[in-house]
XYZ file of C-alpha atoms in Angstrom:
357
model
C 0.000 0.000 0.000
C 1.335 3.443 -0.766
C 2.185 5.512 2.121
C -0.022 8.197 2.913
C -0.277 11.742 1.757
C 1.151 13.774 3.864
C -0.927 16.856 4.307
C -0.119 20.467 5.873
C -2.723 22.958 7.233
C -1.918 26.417 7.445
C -4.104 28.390 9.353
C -3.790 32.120 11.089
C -6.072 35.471 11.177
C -7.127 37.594 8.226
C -4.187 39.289 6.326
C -1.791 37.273 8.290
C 0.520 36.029 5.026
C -0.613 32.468 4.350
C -1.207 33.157 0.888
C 2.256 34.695 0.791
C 3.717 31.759 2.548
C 2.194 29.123 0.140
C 2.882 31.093 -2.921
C 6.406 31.436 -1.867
C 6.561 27.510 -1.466
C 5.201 26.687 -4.140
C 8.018 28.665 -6.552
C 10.651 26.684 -3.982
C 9.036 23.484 -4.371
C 12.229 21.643 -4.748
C 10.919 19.171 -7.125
C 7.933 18.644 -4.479
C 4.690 18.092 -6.392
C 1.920 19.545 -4.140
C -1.436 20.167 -4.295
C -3.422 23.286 -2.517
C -6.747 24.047 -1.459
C -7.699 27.220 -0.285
C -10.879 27.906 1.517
C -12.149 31.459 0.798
C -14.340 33.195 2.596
C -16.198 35.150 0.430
C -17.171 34.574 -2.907
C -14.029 35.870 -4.916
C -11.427 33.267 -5.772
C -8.573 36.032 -5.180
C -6.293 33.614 -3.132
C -6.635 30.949 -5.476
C -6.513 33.782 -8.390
C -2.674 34.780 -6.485
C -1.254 30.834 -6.225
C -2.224 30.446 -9.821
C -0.391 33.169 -10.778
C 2.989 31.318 -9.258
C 3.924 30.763 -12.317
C 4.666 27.352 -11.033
C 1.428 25.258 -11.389
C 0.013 24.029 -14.400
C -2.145 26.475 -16.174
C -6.120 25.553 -15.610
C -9.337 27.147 -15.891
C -11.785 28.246 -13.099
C -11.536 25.832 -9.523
C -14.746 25.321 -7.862
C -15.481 23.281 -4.937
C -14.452 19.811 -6.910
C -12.686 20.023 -10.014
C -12.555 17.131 -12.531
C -9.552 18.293 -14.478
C -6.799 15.914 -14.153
C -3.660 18.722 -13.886
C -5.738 20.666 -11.778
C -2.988 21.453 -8.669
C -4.957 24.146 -6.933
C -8.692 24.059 -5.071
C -10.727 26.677 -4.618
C -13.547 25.846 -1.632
C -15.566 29.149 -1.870
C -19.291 27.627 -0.234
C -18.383 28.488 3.284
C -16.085 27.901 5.766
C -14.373 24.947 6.024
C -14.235 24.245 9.776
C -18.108 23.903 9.003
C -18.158 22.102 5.932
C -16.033 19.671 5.658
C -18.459 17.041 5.003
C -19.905 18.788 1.810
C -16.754 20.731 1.000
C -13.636 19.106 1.976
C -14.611 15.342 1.750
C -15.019 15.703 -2.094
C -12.300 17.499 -3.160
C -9.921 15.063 -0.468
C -11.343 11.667 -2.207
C -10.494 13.172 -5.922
C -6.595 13.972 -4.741
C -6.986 10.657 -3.225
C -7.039 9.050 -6.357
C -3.919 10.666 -8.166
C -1.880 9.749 -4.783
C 0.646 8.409 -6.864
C 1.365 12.274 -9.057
C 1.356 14.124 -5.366
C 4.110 14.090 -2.685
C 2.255 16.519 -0.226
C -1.446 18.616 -0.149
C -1.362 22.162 1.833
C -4.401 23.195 3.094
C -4.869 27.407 3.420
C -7.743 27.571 5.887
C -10.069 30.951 5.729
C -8.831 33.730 8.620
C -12.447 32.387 10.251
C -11.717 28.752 10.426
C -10.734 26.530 13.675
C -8.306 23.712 12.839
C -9.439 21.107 14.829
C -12.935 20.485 12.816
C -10.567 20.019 10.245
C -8.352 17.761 11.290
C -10.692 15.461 12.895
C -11.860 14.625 9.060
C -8.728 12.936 8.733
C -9.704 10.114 10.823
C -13.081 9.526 9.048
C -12.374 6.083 7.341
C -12.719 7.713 3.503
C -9.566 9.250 4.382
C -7.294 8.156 7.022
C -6.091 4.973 5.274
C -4.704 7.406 2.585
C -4.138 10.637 4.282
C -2.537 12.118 7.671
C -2.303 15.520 8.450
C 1.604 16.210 8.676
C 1.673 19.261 10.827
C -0.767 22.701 11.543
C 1.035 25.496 10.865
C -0.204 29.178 12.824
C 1.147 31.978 10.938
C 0.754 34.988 13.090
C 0.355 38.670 11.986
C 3.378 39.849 14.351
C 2.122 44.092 13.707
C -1.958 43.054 14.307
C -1.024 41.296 17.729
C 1.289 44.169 18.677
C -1.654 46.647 17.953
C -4.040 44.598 19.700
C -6.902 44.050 17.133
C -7.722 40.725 18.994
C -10.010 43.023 20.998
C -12.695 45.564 19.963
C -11.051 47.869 23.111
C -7.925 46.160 24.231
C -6.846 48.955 26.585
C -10.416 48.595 28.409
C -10.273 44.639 28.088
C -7.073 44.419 29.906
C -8.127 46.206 32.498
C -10.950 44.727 33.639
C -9.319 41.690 33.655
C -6.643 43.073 35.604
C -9.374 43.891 38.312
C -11.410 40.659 37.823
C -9.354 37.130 36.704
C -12.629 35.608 36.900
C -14.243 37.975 34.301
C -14.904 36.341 30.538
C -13.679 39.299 28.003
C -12.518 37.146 24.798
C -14.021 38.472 21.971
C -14.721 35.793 19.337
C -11.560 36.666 17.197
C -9.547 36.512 20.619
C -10.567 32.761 21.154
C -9.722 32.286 17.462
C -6.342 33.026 17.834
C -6.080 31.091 20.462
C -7.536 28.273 19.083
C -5.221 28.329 16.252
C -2.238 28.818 18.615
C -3.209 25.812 20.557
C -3.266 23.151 17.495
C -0.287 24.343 16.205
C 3.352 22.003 15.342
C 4.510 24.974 14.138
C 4.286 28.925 14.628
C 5.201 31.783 12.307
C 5.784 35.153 13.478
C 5.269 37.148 10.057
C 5.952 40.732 9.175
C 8.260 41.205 12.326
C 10.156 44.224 10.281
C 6.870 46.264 11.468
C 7.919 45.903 15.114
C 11.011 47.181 17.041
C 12.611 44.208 18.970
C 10.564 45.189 21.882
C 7.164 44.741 20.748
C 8.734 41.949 18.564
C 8.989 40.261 22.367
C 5.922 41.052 23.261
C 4.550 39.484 20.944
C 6.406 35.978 20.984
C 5.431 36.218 24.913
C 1.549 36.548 24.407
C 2.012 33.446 21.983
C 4.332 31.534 24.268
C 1.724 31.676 26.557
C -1.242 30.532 24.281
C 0.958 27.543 23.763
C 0.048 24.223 25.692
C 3.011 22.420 24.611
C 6.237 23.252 23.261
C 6.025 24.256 19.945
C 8.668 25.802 17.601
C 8.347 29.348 16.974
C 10.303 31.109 13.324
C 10.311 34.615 12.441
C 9.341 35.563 8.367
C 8.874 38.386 6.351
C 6.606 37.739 3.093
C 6.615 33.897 3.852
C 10.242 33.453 2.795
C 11.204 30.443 4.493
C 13.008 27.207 3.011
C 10.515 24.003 2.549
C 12.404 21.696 5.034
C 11.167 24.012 8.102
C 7.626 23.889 6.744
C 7.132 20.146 6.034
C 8.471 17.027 7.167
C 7.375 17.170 10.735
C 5.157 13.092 10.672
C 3.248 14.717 13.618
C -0.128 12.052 12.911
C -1.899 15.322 14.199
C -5.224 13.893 13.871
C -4.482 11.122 16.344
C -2.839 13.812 18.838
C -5.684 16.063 19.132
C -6.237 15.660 23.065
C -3.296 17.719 23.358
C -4.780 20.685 21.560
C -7.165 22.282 23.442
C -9.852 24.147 22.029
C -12.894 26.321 23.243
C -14.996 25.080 21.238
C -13.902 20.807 22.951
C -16.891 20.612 24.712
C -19.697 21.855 22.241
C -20.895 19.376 19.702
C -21.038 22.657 17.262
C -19.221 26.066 16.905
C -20.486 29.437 15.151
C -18.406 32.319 14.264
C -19.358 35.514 14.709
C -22.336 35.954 12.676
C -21.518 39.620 11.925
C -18.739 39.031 10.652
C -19.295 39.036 7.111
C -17.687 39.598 3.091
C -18.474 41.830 0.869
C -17.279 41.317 -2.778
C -17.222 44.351 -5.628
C -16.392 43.433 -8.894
C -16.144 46.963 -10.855
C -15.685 47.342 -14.821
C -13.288 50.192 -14.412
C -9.620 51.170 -14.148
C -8.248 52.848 -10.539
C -5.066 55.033 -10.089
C -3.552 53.080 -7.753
C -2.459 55.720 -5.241
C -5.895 57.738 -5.289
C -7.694 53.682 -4.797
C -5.304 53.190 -1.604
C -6.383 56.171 -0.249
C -10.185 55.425 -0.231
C -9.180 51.731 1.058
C -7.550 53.335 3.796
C -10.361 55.939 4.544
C -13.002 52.813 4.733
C -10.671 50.451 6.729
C -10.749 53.917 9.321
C -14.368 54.611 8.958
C -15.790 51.142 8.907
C -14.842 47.875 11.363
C -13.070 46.362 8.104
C -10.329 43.233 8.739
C -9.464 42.770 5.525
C -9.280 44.027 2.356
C -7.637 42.232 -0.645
C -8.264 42.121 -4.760
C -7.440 42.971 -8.210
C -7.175 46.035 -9.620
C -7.452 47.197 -13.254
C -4.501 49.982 -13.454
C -5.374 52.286 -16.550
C -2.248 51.873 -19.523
C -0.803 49.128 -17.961
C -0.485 45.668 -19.002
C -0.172 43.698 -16.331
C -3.252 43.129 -13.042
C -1.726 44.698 -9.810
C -2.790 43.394 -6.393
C -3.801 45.602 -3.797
C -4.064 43.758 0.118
C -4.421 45.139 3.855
C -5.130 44.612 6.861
C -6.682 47.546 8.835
C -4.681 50.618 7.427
C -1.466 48.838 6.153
C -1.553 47.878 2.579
C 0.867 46.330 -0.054
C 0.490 45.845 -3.549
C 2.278 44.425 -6.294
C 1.798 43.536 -10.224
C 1.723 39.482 -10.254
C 1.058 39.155 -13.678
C 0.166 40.574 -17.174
C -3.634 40.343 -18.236
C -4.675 37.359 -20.585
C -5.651 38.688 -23.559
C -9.070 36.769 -23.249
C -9.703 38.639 -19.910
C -11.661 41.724 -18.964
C -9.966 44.029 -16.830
C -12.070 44.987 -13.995
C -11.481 45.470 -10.214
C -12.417 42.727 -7.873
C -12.212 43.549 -4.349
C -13.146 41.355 -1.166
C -13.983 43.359 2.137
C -13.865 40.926 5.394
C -15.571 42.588 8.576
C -18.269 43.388 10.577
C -21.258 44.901 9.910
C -20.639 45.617 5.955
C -22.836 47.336 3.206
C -21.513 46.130 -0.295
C -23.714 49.164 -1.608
C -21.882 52.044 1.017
C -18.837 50.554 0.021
C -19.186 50.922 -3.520
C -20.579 54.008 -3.648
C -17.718 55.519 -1.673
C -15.330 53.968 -4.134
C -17.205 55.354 -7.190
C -17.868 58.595 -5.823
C -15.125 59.681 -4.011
C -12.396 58.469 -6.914
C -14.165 60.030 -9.741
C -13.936 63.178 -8.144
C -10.654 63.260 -7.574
């Protein structure tokens, strides 16, 4: 019997790099043939849309939830989150890869900001799977400038001090027990973007995840996911038979729900953007409006090639990842992740305020 597929989930908050980390893996593959999946939340395949674009993987047309081409390298699971699907989602898509066993040598998983690992992993030891399949290691990537700034916590300042008067006080927001949760099934952690923080807050911030930590666990540092294959994969952890040593929040409920204001909003706008007059409506929303994360394409007028545009709260980075097919329309396509949000407002601001300026 072959030996199983060993299998890698990355999870970790909104706009914390995971897309960055995979892409980067993928164009270091060192002769590694792997398969993704990426679970978007949101209707907008723009994570998929950026591995694609590695320049690495076969070219293929659109990925929905299964696909039945048989180069097909990357998954798109766009019907909800996968901590909550993975019957109708995952199982699928797993039993196809499955098949071609003998073409991969390892799957990576990108879970959505929103998803919990554990639901995940506990799939692998459903009998359709675990003969064939065993989850290799969970991987946390951590936005090292988001922790530092506190965005766990709708007032952090307030938070901790309450709990500094009362230990016995509950103040986790959902997103706080997220990060936990995450934290807490990890093999591996990645502090990303640490050349936002001086070495102070840099500590900080690898103290408030040592803590989080139930076991030991190996902690790396990474800017824009650069960070050789052999520290990513290889670890044989068997996670899914290990999971009484990652606690959870969620252990003793026989469901979970996320935060059910927490929402996407998707714009997909047949017009060019100046890039820099764009950015500064992005970051005027992202102010104005409790927005996580913003990330998309964006048609640049007189210029060949689509640029993406991607932040988290009021830091952004964009880069040009590819030129446009010539069989493609060049329109924007933005996703906004956060609470509370009007697709309509959003728009309008965007097509208002930019055509005046």
């Amino acid at each position: 019997m072959p030996a199983k597929i060993p299998v890698t989930i990355i999870t970790g908050f909104l706009g914390s790099g995971k897309t960055t980390l995979i892409r980067h893996l993928l164009q270091n593959n060192q002769g590694r043939r792997i398969a993704v999946l990426v679970n978007e939340f949101g209707e907008l395949g723009i994570d998929g849309e950026l591995l694609k674009s590695c320049q690495i993987c076969p070219e293929t047309d659109e990925v929905t939830s299964v696909s039945t081409s048989p180069t097909t390298n990357i998954f798109e699971l766009t019907n909800g989150c996968l901590c909550c699907t993975v019957q109708e989602e995952f199982l699928p898509t797993m039993q196809q890869l499955i098949k071609r066993r003998e073409s991969i040598d390892c799957i990576l998983i990108e879970t959505s900001g929103l998803a919990l690992p554990k639901p995940l992993v506990k799939a692998f030891r459903w009998h359709e799977i675990c003969n064939a399949a065993t989850v290799d290691a969970v991987i946390t990537v951590v936005d090292c400038a988001a922790v530092a700034a506190g965005t766990f916590a709708s007032n952090p300042k307030a938070v901790e001090a309450q709990r500094q008067a009362d230990d016995s006080l509950e103040h986790e927001t959902p997103l706080q027990e997220l990060f936990e949760d995450q934290l807490a099934c990890a093999d591996l952690v990645v502090l990303n973007k640490t050349d936002l923080l001086d070495n102070q807050s840099k500590a900080s911030v690898e103290q408030l995840v040592q803590q989080e930590l139930p076991r030991e666990v190996k902690i790396v540092e990474s800017n824009y996911g650069e960070l050789d294959p052999s520290v990513l994969l290889g670890f044989q952890a068997g996670v899914e038979n290990d999971l009484d040593n990652r606690p959870s929040h969620h252990d003793i409920e026989e469901d979970h729900n996320h935060d059910d204001e927490i929402t996407s909003a998707y714009l997909v706008l047949d017009r060019t953007f100046d890039p820099q007059k764009l950015l500064y409506q992005l970051q005027t929303l992202a102010r104005e409006q409790e927005i996580y994360r913003i990330k998309g394409f964006v048609a640049v007028p007189n210029k060949s090639m689509r640029l993406v545009m991607q932040g988290v709260g009021n830091r952004f980075e964009q880069f040009y990842d590819r030129p446009w097919k010539p069989e493609e329309i060049r329109r924007t396509s933005l996703v906004f992740i956060g609470r509370d949000l009007n697709p309509s407002t959003i728009e309008s601001h965007l097509l208002t305020v930019t055509s005046h300026q």
